[in-house]
Tab-separated table of C-alpha atoms in Angstrom:
chain	number	residue	atom	x	y	z
A	11	UNK	CA	21.071	72.952	-79.243
A	12	UNK	CA	21.136	70.783	-75.676
A	13	UNK	CA	23.057	72.101	-73.212
A	14	UNK	CA	24.967	70.003	-70.458
A	15	UNK	CA	29.169	72.591	-69.002
A	16	UNK	CA	28.626	75.215	-71.468
A	17	UNK	CA	26.300	77.350	-70.282
A	18	UNK	CA	26.559	80.622	-72.027
A	19	UNK	CA	25.989	82.238	-75.555
A	20	UNK	CA	28.993	83.961	-77.165
A	21	UNK	CA	32.342	81.704	-77.877
A	22	UNK	CA	29.517	78.918	-78.384
A	23	UNK	CA	30.654	76.634	-81.098
A	24	UNK	CA	27.382	74.253	-81.120
A	25	UNK	CA	24.535	77.129	-80.897
A	26	UNK	CA	26.252	79.445	-83.684
A	27	UNK	CA	26.338	76.401	-86.083
A	28	UNK	CA	22.732	75.736	-84.945
A	29	UNK	CA	21.523	79.424	-85.698
A	30	UNK	CA	23.143	78.979	-89.304
A	31	UNK	CA	21.371	76.280	-90.123
A	32	UNK	CA	17.796	77.460	-89.011
A	33	UNK	CA	15.095	77.736	-86.004
A	34	UNK	CA	16.179	76.658	-82.932
A	35	UNK	CA	15.273	74.729	-79.833
A	36	UNK	CA	17.549	74.903	-76.704
A	37	UNK	CA	17.352	71.836	-74.068
A	38	UNK	CA	18.746	71.387	-71.395
A	39	UNK	CA	17.215	67.575	-69.527
A	40	UNK	CA	17.284	67.021	-65.655
A	41	UNK	CA	18.798	63.861	-65.415
A	42	UNK	CA	17.273	62.036	-62.096
A	43	UNK	CA	20.010	59.242	-63.061
A	44	UNK	CA	22.459	62.129	-62.265
A	45	UNK	CA	21.515	63.841	-59.156
A	46	UNK	CA	21.104	60.240	-57.765
A	47	UNK	CA	24.956	59.788	-58.482
A	48	UNK	CA	26.520	60.390	-55.141
A	49	UNK	CA	29.188	62.534	-56.602
A	50	UNK	CA	26.713	64.311	-57.293
A	51	UNK	CA	24.619	64.991	-54.915
A	52	UNK	CA	26.503	68.491	-53.934
A	53	UNK	CA	23.699	71.090	-52.263
A	54	UNK	CA	26.192	74.087	-53.405
A	55	UNK	CA	27.231	73.308	-56.662
A	56	UNK	CA	23.350	72.641	-57.907
A	57	UNK	CA	22.689	75.692	-56.399
A	58	UNK	CA	25.236	77.798	-58.951
A	59	UNK	CA	23.645	75.114	-61.699
A	60	UNK	CA	20.388	76.539	-61.294
A	61	UNK	CA	20.958	79.950	-60.753
A	62	UNK	CA	23.246	79.715	-63.996
A	63	UNK	CA	20.190	78.342	-65.859
A	64	UNK	CA	18.316	80.548	-64.566
A	65	UNK	CA	20.298	83.008	-66.312
A	66	UNK	CA	21.798	81.799	-69.294
A	67	UNK	CA	17.063	81.359	-69.937
A	68	UNK	CA	17.614	85.460	-69.624
A	69	UNK	CA	20.434	85.656	-72.283
A	70	UNK	CA	18.349	83.506	-74.064
A	71	UNK	CA	14.947	84.350	-74.682
A	72	UNK	CA	17.177	88.288	-75.207
A	73	UNK	CA	18.229	86.299	-78.508
A	74	UNK	CA	14.605	84.763	-78.846
A	75	UNK	CA	14.619	81.305	-77.624
A	76	UNK	CA	14.232	80.800	-74.419
A	77	UNK	CA	15.760	77.430	-72.682
A	78	UNK	CA	13.274	74.352	-72.452
A	79	UNK	CA	13.738	72.442	-69.077
A	80	UNK	CA	12.394	68.630	-69.476
A	81	UNK	CA	13.251	65.731	-66.766
A	82	UNK	CA	13.913	62.159	-67.431
A	83	UNK	CA	16.304	59.943	-69.595
A	84	UNK	CA	18.266	62.038	-72.126
A	85	UNK	CA	18.308	59.154	-74.421
A	86	UNK	CA	14.167	59.220	-73.673
A	87	UNK	CA	13.925	63.446	-73.520
A	88	UNK	CA	16.430	64.489	-76.176
A	89	UNK	CA	14.783	62.690	-79.463
A	90	UNK	CA	10.782	63.653	-78.215
A	91	UNK	CA	11.930	66.746	-77.827
A	92	UNK	CA	13.861	66.516	-81.290
A	93	UNK	CA	10.140	65.372	-82.577
A	94	UNK	CA	8.373	67.705	-80.990
A	95	UNK	CA	10.401	70.882	-82.553
A	96	UNK	CA	10.246	69.141	-85.959
A	97	UNK	CA	14.343	69.388	-85.293
A	98	UNK	CA	16.348	67.195	-88.087
A	99	UNK	CA	19.371	68.053	-86.098
A	100	UNK	CA	20.650	68.052	-82.642
A	101	UNK	CA	23.766	70.084	-81.637
A	102	UNK	CA	25.984	69.638	-78.218
A	103	UNK	CA	29.348	70.211	-76.972
A	104	UNK	CA	31.853	67.728	-77.046
A	105	UNK	CA	31.729	65.599	-74.015
A	106	UNK	CA	35.044	63.340	-71.874
A	107	UNK	CA	34.142	62.101	-69.085
A	108	UNK	CA	32.985	58.012	-69.402
A	109	UNK	CA	29.756	58.565	-67.769
A	110	UNK	CA	28.895	61.639	-70.360
A	111	UNK	CA	30.178	59.590	-73.003
A	112	UNK	CA	28.387	56.713	-72.122
A	113	UNK	CA	24.932	58.622	-72.415
A	114	UNK	CA	26.021	60.438	-75.752
A	115	UNK	CA	26.274	56.918	-76.824
A	116	UNK	CA	23.044	56.470	-75.708
A	117	UNK	CA	21.252	59.561	-76.820
A	118	UNK	CA	22.670	59.156	-80.272
A	119	UNK	CA	21.575	55.335	-81.049
A	120	UNK	CA	18.151	56.687	-79.984
A	121	UNK	CA	18.163	60.221	-82.188
A	122	UNK	CA	19.862	58.219	-84.685
A	123	UNK	CA	16.454	55.086	-84.400
A	124	UNK	CA	14.677	58.506	-84.807
A	125	UNK	CA	16.557	59.956	-87.833
A	126	UNK	CA	18.129	62.924	-86.494
A	127	UNK	CA	21.329	63.829	-87.151
A	128	UNK	CA	23.690	64.264	-83.988
A	129	UNK	CA	26.527	66.496	-84.144
A	130	UNK	CA	29.064	67.587	-81.661
A	131	UNK	CA	31.125	70.602	-81.504
A	132	UNK	CA	34.539	72.250	-79.440
A	133	UNK	CA	34.147	75.027	-77.277
A	134	UNK	CA	34.836	73.917	-73.733
A	135	UNK	CA	38.769	73.192	-73.914
A	136	UNK	CA	41.223	75.487	-75.278
A	137	UNK	CA	42.256	72.291	-77.768
A	138	UNK	CA	40.540	69.013	-77.823
A	139	UNK	CA	42.124	65.433	-77.191
A	140	UNK	CA	42.412	64.110	-80.901
A	141	UNK	CA	44.374	67.872	-81.462
A	142	UNK	CA	47.086	66.910	-80.082
A	143	UNK	CA	48.129	63.331	-80.100
A	144	UNK	CA	51.778	63.696	-79.762
A	145	UNK	CA	53.864	61.914	-81.831
A	146	UNK	CA	52.734	58.753	-80.377
A	147	UNK	CA	49.253	59.385	-81.905
A	148	UNK	CA	48.244	58.896	-78.218
A	149	UNK	CA	48.130	62.122	-76.238
A	150	UNK	CA	50.773	62.799	-73.332
A	151	UNK	CA	50.694	61.572	-69.987
A	152	UNK	CA	53.019	63.962	-68.517
A	153	UNK	CA	52.246	67.808	-68.467
A	154	UNK	CA	55.429	69.505	-69.767
A	155	UNK	CA	55.692	68.127	-73.399
A	156	UNK	CA	51.869	68.540	-73.630
A	157	UNK	CA	51.993	72.393	-72.394
A	158	UNK	CA	54.473	72.974	-74.695
A	159	UNK	CA	52.467	71.814	-77.358
A	160	UNK	CA	48.850	73.434	-75.962
A	161	UNK	CA	51.129	76.697	-76.017
A	162	UNK	CA	51.260	76.515	-79.508
A	163	UNK	CA	47.423	76.326	-80.150
A	164	UNK	CA	45.832	79.606	-81.614
A	165	UNK	CA	43.460	81.185	-79.398
A	166	UNK	CA	40.083	80.774	-81.348
A	167	UNK	CA	38.417	84.183	-82.483
A	168	UNK	CA	36.050	85.415	-80.897
A	169	UNK	CA	31.894	83.634	-81.302
A	170	UNK	CA	29.260	86.202	-81.250
A	171	UNK	CA	26.164	85.797	-79.256
A	172	UNK	CA	23.621	84.856	-82.040
A	173	UNK	CA	20.036	86.155	-83.448
A	174	UNK	CA	17.702	82.867	-82.418
A	175	UNK	CA	14.535	81.572	-83.541
A	176	UNK	CA	12.338	79.010	-82.603
A	177	UNK	CA	8.778	77.516	-81.687
A	178	UNK	CA	7.854	78.278	-78.379
A	179	UNK	CA	7.800	73.913	-76.760
A	180	UNK	CA	6.068	73.687	-72.575
A	181	UNK	CA	8.784	74.405	-70.273
A	182	UNK	CA	9.254	72.872	-66.265
A	183	UNK	CA	10.785	74.028	-63.629
A	184	UNK	CA	13.967	74.015	-61.759
A	185	UNK	CA	12.874	72.375	-59.046
A	186	UNK	CA	14.572	69.494	-58.731
A	187	UNK	CA	17.955	70.835	-58.759
A	188	UNK	CA	17.285	72.709	-55.123
A	189	UNK	CA	16.360	76.058	-53.979
A	190	UNK	CA	18.170	78.991	-52.422
A	191	UNK	CA	21.384	81.345	-53.750
A	192	UNK	CA	24.745	79.775	-54.654
A	193	UNK	CA	26.974	82.061	-52.533
A	194	UNK	CA	28.832	83.751	-55.614
A	195	UNK	CA	26.780	84.519	-59.623
A	196	UNK	CA	25.936	82.387	-61.763
A	197	UNK	CA	25.674	83.109	-65.011
A	198	UNK	CA	26.812	83.918	-68.446
A	199	UNK	CA	27.429	87.970	-67.477
A	200	UNK	CA	28.548	87.046	-63.296
A	201	UNK	CA	31.596	84.716	-65.394
A	202	UNK	CA	32.012	87.811	-67.914
A	203	UNK	CA	32.431	90.145	-65.184
A	204	UNK	CA	34.612	87.991	-62.980
A	205	UNK	CA	36.939	87.422	-65.656
A	206	UNK	CA	37.610	91.465	-65.883
A	207	UNK	CA	37.384	92.467	-62.524
A	208	UNK	CA	40.274	89.437	-62.208
A	209	UNK	CA	42.583	91.228	-64.917
A	210	UNK	CA	41.726	95.257	-63.786
A	211	UNK	CA	42.717	94.280	-60.481
A	212	UNK	CA	45.487	93.141	-60.909
A	213	UNK	CA	45.370	89.819	-59.314
A	214	UNK	CA	46.543	88.172	-62.726
A	215	UNK	CA	49.427	90.351	-62.885
A	216	UNK	CA	50.399	89.254	-59.665
A	217	UNK	CA	48.929	85.225	-59.694
A	218	UNK	CA	52.254	83.711	-60.711
A	219	UNK	CA	53.881	85.261	-57.044
A	220	UNK	CA	50.159	85.699	-54.912
A	221	UNK	CA	48.307	82.689	-55.984
A	222	UNK	CA	50.186	80.167	-53.051
A	223	UNK	CA	49.509	82.796	-49.898
A	224	UNK	CA	46.695	81.231	-48.273
A	225	UNK	CA	45.439	84.528	-46.508
A	226	UNK	CA	45.188	86.714	-48.991
A	227	UNK	CA	44.259	84.347	-51.355
A	228	UNK	CA	45.422	85.585	-55.200
A	229	UNK	CA	43.808	83.170	-57.044
A	230	UNK	CA	40.771	83.683	-59.537
A	231	UNK	CA	38.342	82.254	-58.616
A	232	UNK	CA	37.001	81.740	-61.787
A	233	UNK	CA	36.688	77.479	-61.372
A	234	UNK	CA	33.469	77.361	-60.964
A	235	UNK	CA	32.397	79.379	-64.385
A	236	UNK	CA	35.028	76.976	-66.009
A	237	UNK	CA	33.149	74.084	-64.546
A	238	UNK	CA	29.407	74.759	-65.883
A	239	UNK	CA	31.006	76.819	-69.145
A	240	UNK	CA	29.835	79.826	-67.891
A	241	UNK	CA	33.218	81.046	-69.355
A	242	UNK	CA	35.686	79.478	-71.751
A	243	UNK	CA	39.248	79.317	-72.399
A	244	UNK	CA	39.292	80.208	-75.354
A	245	UNK	CA	37.284	84.093	-73.868
A	246	UNK	CA	39.972	83.947	-70.559
A	247	UNK	CA	42.951	83.742	-73.125
A	248	UNK	CA	41.621	86.637	-75.159
A	249	UNK	CA	40.557	88.724	-71.458
A	250	UNK	CA	44.344	87.992	-70.703
A	251	UNK	CA	46.062	89.379	-74.323
A	252	UNK	CA	46.224	86.469	-76.004
A	253	UNK	CA	47.777	85.824	-78.830
A	254	UNK	CA	50.835	88.073	-77.906
A	255	UNK	CA	52.745	89.486	-75.240
A	256	UNK	CA	51.777	88.953	-71.383
A	257	UNK	CA	53.082	89.715	-67.904
A	258	UNK	CA	54.685	87.046	-65.800
A	259	UNK	CA	51.486	86.736	-63.482
A	260	UNK	CA	49.336	86.422	-66.025
A	261	UNK	CA	50.849	83.518	-68.295
A	262	UNK	CA	51.446	81.907	-64.755
A	263	UNK	CA	47.376	81.855	-65.013
A	264	UNK	CA	47.183	80.329	-68.338
A	265	UNK	CA	49.449	77.724	-67.066
A	266	UNK	CA	46.819	77.092	-65.050
A	267	UNK	CA	43.860	76.712	-67.464
A	268	UNK	CA	46.574	74.294	-69.349
A	269	UNK	CA	46.519	72.250	-66.603
A	270	UNK	CA	42.454	71.948	-66.995
A	271	UNK	CA	43.314	71.036	-70.407
A	272	UNK	CA	45.313	68.298	-69.247
A	273	UNK	CA	43.875	66.901	-67.191
A	274	UNK	CA	40.122	66.517	-69.624
A	275	UNK	CA	42.202	64.111	-72.396
A	276	UNK	CA	43.413	62.501	-69.849
A	277	UNK	CA	40.010	61.463	-68.466
A	278	UNK	CA	38.962	61.022	-71.934
A	279	UNK	CA	42.359	58.777	-73.416
A	280	UNK	CA	42.450	56.867	-70.226
A	281	UNK	CA	38.536	56.539	-68.460
A	282	UNK	CA	39.762	53.831	-66.398
A	283	UNK	CA	41.092	56.874	-63.893
A	284	UNK	CA	38.207	57.787	-62.987
A	285	UNK	CA	37.656	54.473	-60.836
A	286	UNK	CA	40.942	53.495	-60.177
A	287	UNK	CA	44.531	54.425	-59.743
A	288	UNK	CA	46.552	55.341	-63.840
A	289	UNK	CA	49.288	53.344	-62.389
A	290	UNK	CA	48.656	49.574	-62.336
A	291	UNK	CA	51.334	48.480	-59.316
A	292	UNK	CA	49.465	51.234	-57.033
A	293	UNK	CA	45.756	50.089	-57.268
A	294	UNK	CA	47.097	47.138	-54.904
A	295	UNK	CA	48.424	49.907	-52.182
A	296	UNK	CA	46.818	48.633	-48.056
A	297	UNK	CA	45.433	51.748	-47.022
A	298	UNK	CA	43.862	51.825	-43.715
A	299	UNK	CA	40.437	53.436	-44.569
A	300	UNK	CA	40.199	53.932	-41.036
A	301	UNK	CA	36.670	55.837	-41.171
A	302	UNK	CA	37.151	57.809	-37.632
A	303	UNK	CA	40.170	59.511	-39.186
A	304	UNK	CA	38.664	60.177	-42.458
A	305	UNK	CA	35.542	62.023	-40.537
A	306	UNK	CA	38.059	63.944	-38.028
A	307	UNK	CA	39.221	64.948	-41.753
A	308	UNK	CA	36.349	65.893	-43.156
A	309	UNK	CA	35.122	68.198	-39.933
A	310	UNK	CA	38.541	69.979	-39.945
A	311	UNK	CA	39.262	68.122	-36.505
A	312	UNK	CA	42.906	66.599	-36.948
A	313	UNK	CA	45.117	68.941	-35.061
A	314	UNK	CA	46.997	70.146	-38.029
A	315	UNK	CA	45.617	73.461	-37.804
A	316	UNK	CA	46.752	73.674	-41.688
A	317	UNK	CA	44.476	71.131	-42.822
A	318	UNK	CA	41.374	72.245	-40.559
A	319	UNK	CA	41.642	75.263	-41.688
A	320	UNK	CA	41.351	74.472	-45.215
A	321	UNK	CA	38.245	71.704	-44.090
A	322	UNK	CA	36.339	73.854	-42.880
A	323	UNK	CA	36.879	76.249	-45.690
A	324	UNK	CA	35.621	74.176	-47.730
A	325	UNK	CA	32.761	73.678	-45.576
A	326	UNK	CA	31.972	76.776	-45.354
A	327	UNK	CA	32.299	78.063	-48.611
A	328	UNK	CA	31.928	75.168	-51.040
A	329	UNK	CA	35.497	76.103	-52.429
A	330	UNK	CA	38.930	75.818	-51.090
A	331	UNK	CA	42.546	77.806	-52.046
A	332	UNK	CA	44.491	75.284	-54.634
A	333	UNK	CA	47.392	75.672	-52.585
A	334	UNK	CA	44.785	74.183	-49.504
A	335	UNK	CA	43.529	71.562	-51.328
A	336	UNK	CA	46.799	70.025	-51.839
A	337	UNK	CA	47.555	69.749	-48.552
A	338	UNK	CA	44.477	68.479	-47.378
A	339	UNK	CA	44.872	66.141	-50.111
A	340	UNK	CA	48.008	64.259	-48.882
A	341	UNK	CA	47.473	64.500	-45.091
A	342	UNK	CA	44.672	61.652	-46.381
A	343	UNK	CA	46.892	59.979	-48.198
A	344	UNK	CA	50.004	60.103	-46.738
A	345	UNK	CA	49.579	60.581	-43.539
A	346	UNK	CA	46.129	59.062	-42.191
A	347	UNK	CA	46.593	56.442	-44.720
A	348	UNK	CA	43.328	56.705	-46.997
A	349	UNK	CA	42.617	55.423	-50.426
A	350	UNK	CA	43.045	59.313	-52.448
A	351	UNK	CA	39.308	58.044	-53.985
A	352	UNK	CA	37.435	58.169	-50.718
A	353	UNK	CA	38.769	62.263	-50.402
A	354	UNK	CA	37.992	62.915	-54.338
A	355	UNK	CA	34.228	62.200	-53.403
A	356	UNK	CA	34.191	64.202	-50.412
A	357	UNK	CA	35.352	66.811	-52.752
A	358	UNK	CA	32.496	66.207	-55.373
A	359	UNK	CA	30.257	66.514	-52.966
A	360	UNK	CA	31.149	69.895	-51.600
A	361	UNK	CA	32.901	72.028	-53.990
A	362	UNK	CA	31.506	74.204	-55.664
A	363	UNK	CA	33.675	73.864	-58.528
A	364	UNK	CA	33.392	69.594	-58.232
A	365	UNK	CA	34.706	68.379	-62.099
A	366	UNK	CA	35.663	64.876	-62.605
A	367	UNK	CA	38.652	65.545	-64.930
A	368	UNK	CA	40.238	68.401	-62.559
A	369	UNK	CA	39.209	67.092	-58.636
A	370	UNK	CA	40.372	63.217	-60.198
A	371	UNK	CA	43.439	64.582	-62.040
A	372	UNK	CA	44.459	66.996	-58.620
A	373	UNK	CA	43.963	63.539	-56.174
A	374	UNK	CA	46.033	61.123	-57.861
A	375	UNK	CA	48.991	64.359	-58.585
A	376	UNK	CA	49.164	64.552	-55.090
A	377	UNK	CA	48.883	60.288	-53.576
A	378	UNK	CA	51.302	59.306	-56.776
A	379	UNK	CA	49.514	57.677	-58.424
A	380	UNK	CA	48.419	59.059	-61.715
A	381	UNK	CA	50.048	61.670	-64.908
A	382	UNK	CA	52.535	63.144	-62.918
A	383	UNK	CA	56.177	62.501	-63.448
A	384	UNK	CA	56.911	63.246	-59.663
A	385	UNK	CA	57.286	60.182	-58.053
A	386	UNK	CA	54.694	59.062	-54.977
A	387	UNK	CA	57.255	60.024	-52.733
A	388	UNK	CA	56.467	63.605	-52.672
A	389	UNK	CA	55.006	63.443	-49.317
A	390	UNK	CA	53.626	67.538	-48.299
A	391	UNK	CA	54.756	68.392	-44.805
A	392	UNK	CA	51.744	69.627	-43.276
A	393	UNK	CA	53.733	72.044	-40.906
A	394	UNK	CA	55.974	73.232	-43.273
A	395	UNK	CA	53.810	73.683	-45.987
A	396	UNK	CA	51.763	75.989	-43.365
A	397	UNK	CA	55.125	78.008	-41.901
A	398	UNK	CA	55.843	78.830	-45.832
A	399	UNK	CA	52.263	80.101	-47.132
A	400	UNK	CA	50.260	81.287	-44.232
A	401	UNK	CA	53.412	82.452	-41.910
A	402	UNK	CA	51.638	84.644	-39.614
A	403	UNK	CA	48.820	82.671	-39.194
A	404	UNK	CA	45.809	84.162	-40.384
A	405	UNK	CA	44.337	81.391	-42.862
A	406	UNK	CA	44.448	79.178	-39.932
A	407	UNK	CA	42.982	81.991	-37.391
A	408	UNK	CA	40.089	82.622	-39.706
A	409	UNK	CA	39.128	79.105	-40.514
A	410	UNK	CA	40.291	77.595	-36.997
A	411	UNK	CA	38.682	80.188	-34.513
A	412	UNK	CA	39.908	78.295	-31.297
A	413	UNK	CA	43.370	79.204	-32.297
A	414	UNK	CA	42.570	82.454	-32.667
A	415	UNK	CA	44.840	83.844	-29.601
A	416	UNK	CA	47.775	80.852	-30.250
A	417	UNK	CA	51.064	83.340	-30.773
A	418	UNK	CA	52.997	82.952	-34.308
A	419	UNK	CA	55.136	80.849	-32.738
A	420	UNK	CA	52.787	77.709	-31.748
A	421	UNK	CA	49.902	78.859	-34.251
A	422	UNK	CA	51.053	75.760	-36.478
A	423	UNK	CA	51.989	73.616	-33.855
A	424	UNK	CA	49.717	74.328	-30.743
A	425	UNK	CA	50.559	70.628	-29.611
A	426	UNK	CA	53.799	72.513	-28.383
A	427	UNK	CA	51.817	74.760	-26.140
A	428	UNK	CA	52.458	74.574	-22.837
A	429	UNK	CA	50.057	74.426	-19.649
A	430	UNK	CA	50.060	78.640	-19.332
A	431	UNK	CA	50.394	78.853	-22.993
A	432	UNK	CA	47.167	77.047	-23.061
A	433	UNK	CA	45.332	79.292	-20.414
A	434	UNK	CA	46.816	82.469	-22.312
A	435	UNK	CA	45.280	81.687	-25.552
A	436	UNK	CA	42.539	79.944	-24.404
A	437	UNK	CA	42.907	77.171	-26.058
A	438	UNK	CA	42.926	73.202	-23.735
A	439	UNK	CA	44.873	70.798	-26.223
A	440	UNK	CA	42.343	67.800	-26.605
A	441	UNK	CA	39.548	70.040	-25.153
A	442	UNK	CA	39.362	73.137	-27.250
A	443	UNK	CA	41.772	71.691	-29.993
A	444	UNK	CA	42.414	68.073	-31.446
A	445	UNK	CA	45.630	66.642	-30.757
A	446	UNK	CA	47.656	65.853	-33.642
A	447	UNK	CA	45.814	62.423	-34.410
A	448	UNK	CA	49.387	61.023	-35.907
A	449	UNK	CA	52.893	61.440	-35.767
A	450	UNK	CA	53.439	62.700	-39.373
A	451	UNK	CA	57.198	61.899	-39.814
A	452	UNK	CA	56.322	58.077	-38.627
A	453	UNK	CA	53.685	58.280	-41.174
A	454	UNK	CA	55.683	59.534	-43.879
A	455	UNK	CA	58.094	56.403	-43.261
A	456	UNK	CA	55.456	53.936	-42.963
A	457	UNK	CA	52.789	55.512	-46.753
A	458	UNK	CA	56.335	55.316	-48.627
A	459	UNK	CA	57.459	51.998	-47.594
A	460	UNK	CA	53.699	50.746	-48.559
A	461	UNK	CA	54.363	52.501	-51.645
A	462	UNK	CA	57.837	50.775	-52.350
A	463	UNK	CA	56.699	47.357	-51.198
A	464	UNK	CA	53.616	48.193	-53.583
A	465	UNK	CA	55.400	48.615	-56.551
A	466	UNK	CA	58.306	46.327	-56.165
A	467	UNK	CA	56.063	43.182	-55.868
A	468	UNK	CA	54.529	44.632	-59.438
A	469	UNK	CA	57.614	45.355	-61.064
A	470	UNK	CA	57.327	49.084	-61.131
A	471	UNK	CA	59.599	50.765	-58.032
């Protein structure tokens, strides 16, 4: 059993099937090629992964088969361990990313040459891309019809953690993944506890109303567990009370799980989006890509408090509230006129839950270059977003302490502070806190003109 993004023991079709066929060796491969990729140089995520693997090893040991750690190219390591174990078959969970699919193809070829069968199973998604092909047979480009079809999928019945037996093989350490403790507990048990806490606390029932409140944070905080398969959509669905009637809040949260499947399906069917815009017309937009602006955005020094608060939360926690993700992403693309791929890369390096499908899908949604039915002219006004979703300024004050004493009527527009107000708040503009890097209204007009011109030139206005 070759583990990747499926670090759990229950609701695990590949592991369960392996246990029914005989002795099992559980393998994790540390791939230096993956660790060397810029997208994966994410210390917070690696700490979480390392802790999750240690927790998985503990659960596997209790079931009867410890986790074997090996380092090297998977196409070399997986066949070698299979031969070493005397295995006739290798099980894994489906992958959707172009990088993962290419890797799995290489491993399949190497295993075939060794006379070993590779078998892939579902479990990471509620529905596999092949299950929802749509009337065209090519899947869905728009979320709403996808969600209708997805919502009709049955929640799989619980697959209990299997008893395991197998040979004991030499194992390496996890040191290549770094050191230190993650910011949140990792592993299958921690994921189960987080799901239970989300529901028992009432946050699931309040999710529809509370999810956008930046200061109160009514989100689930389950994204990192889903990213590494420490929990699964099926587990979450059953915990919410599906199948059956659930509250409006729980349904609103379940819809977010649907978005996750949607973006994974989309990446599997359109692998080119990992490198470029889905819509060809918008692959030729002229971006400014000012490095000083990019640096100020990444540091949280744009002069727009809500943007700066979001980026500082990301730097401090390795996580950012979803509403803040949309605001900060829109600001980078639509206000600073910077290619969305640069922001996508920053998020991947910093997010604890950084996921190729979800991160890419979210950025292209914001940039207006992806699957979303809403066109490119959706531009978030950062000040209006702040006034709506952080009305009292609590989120801004938490993450931008230099604005802590700014009065409520100025907290989202500090550039309006008079000299007297600056003195009273101990916040000097352009000294203690920067002036806005851009004029939002002017940049909005400019970016929309660029989109229009690019689309018209390509015949896609």
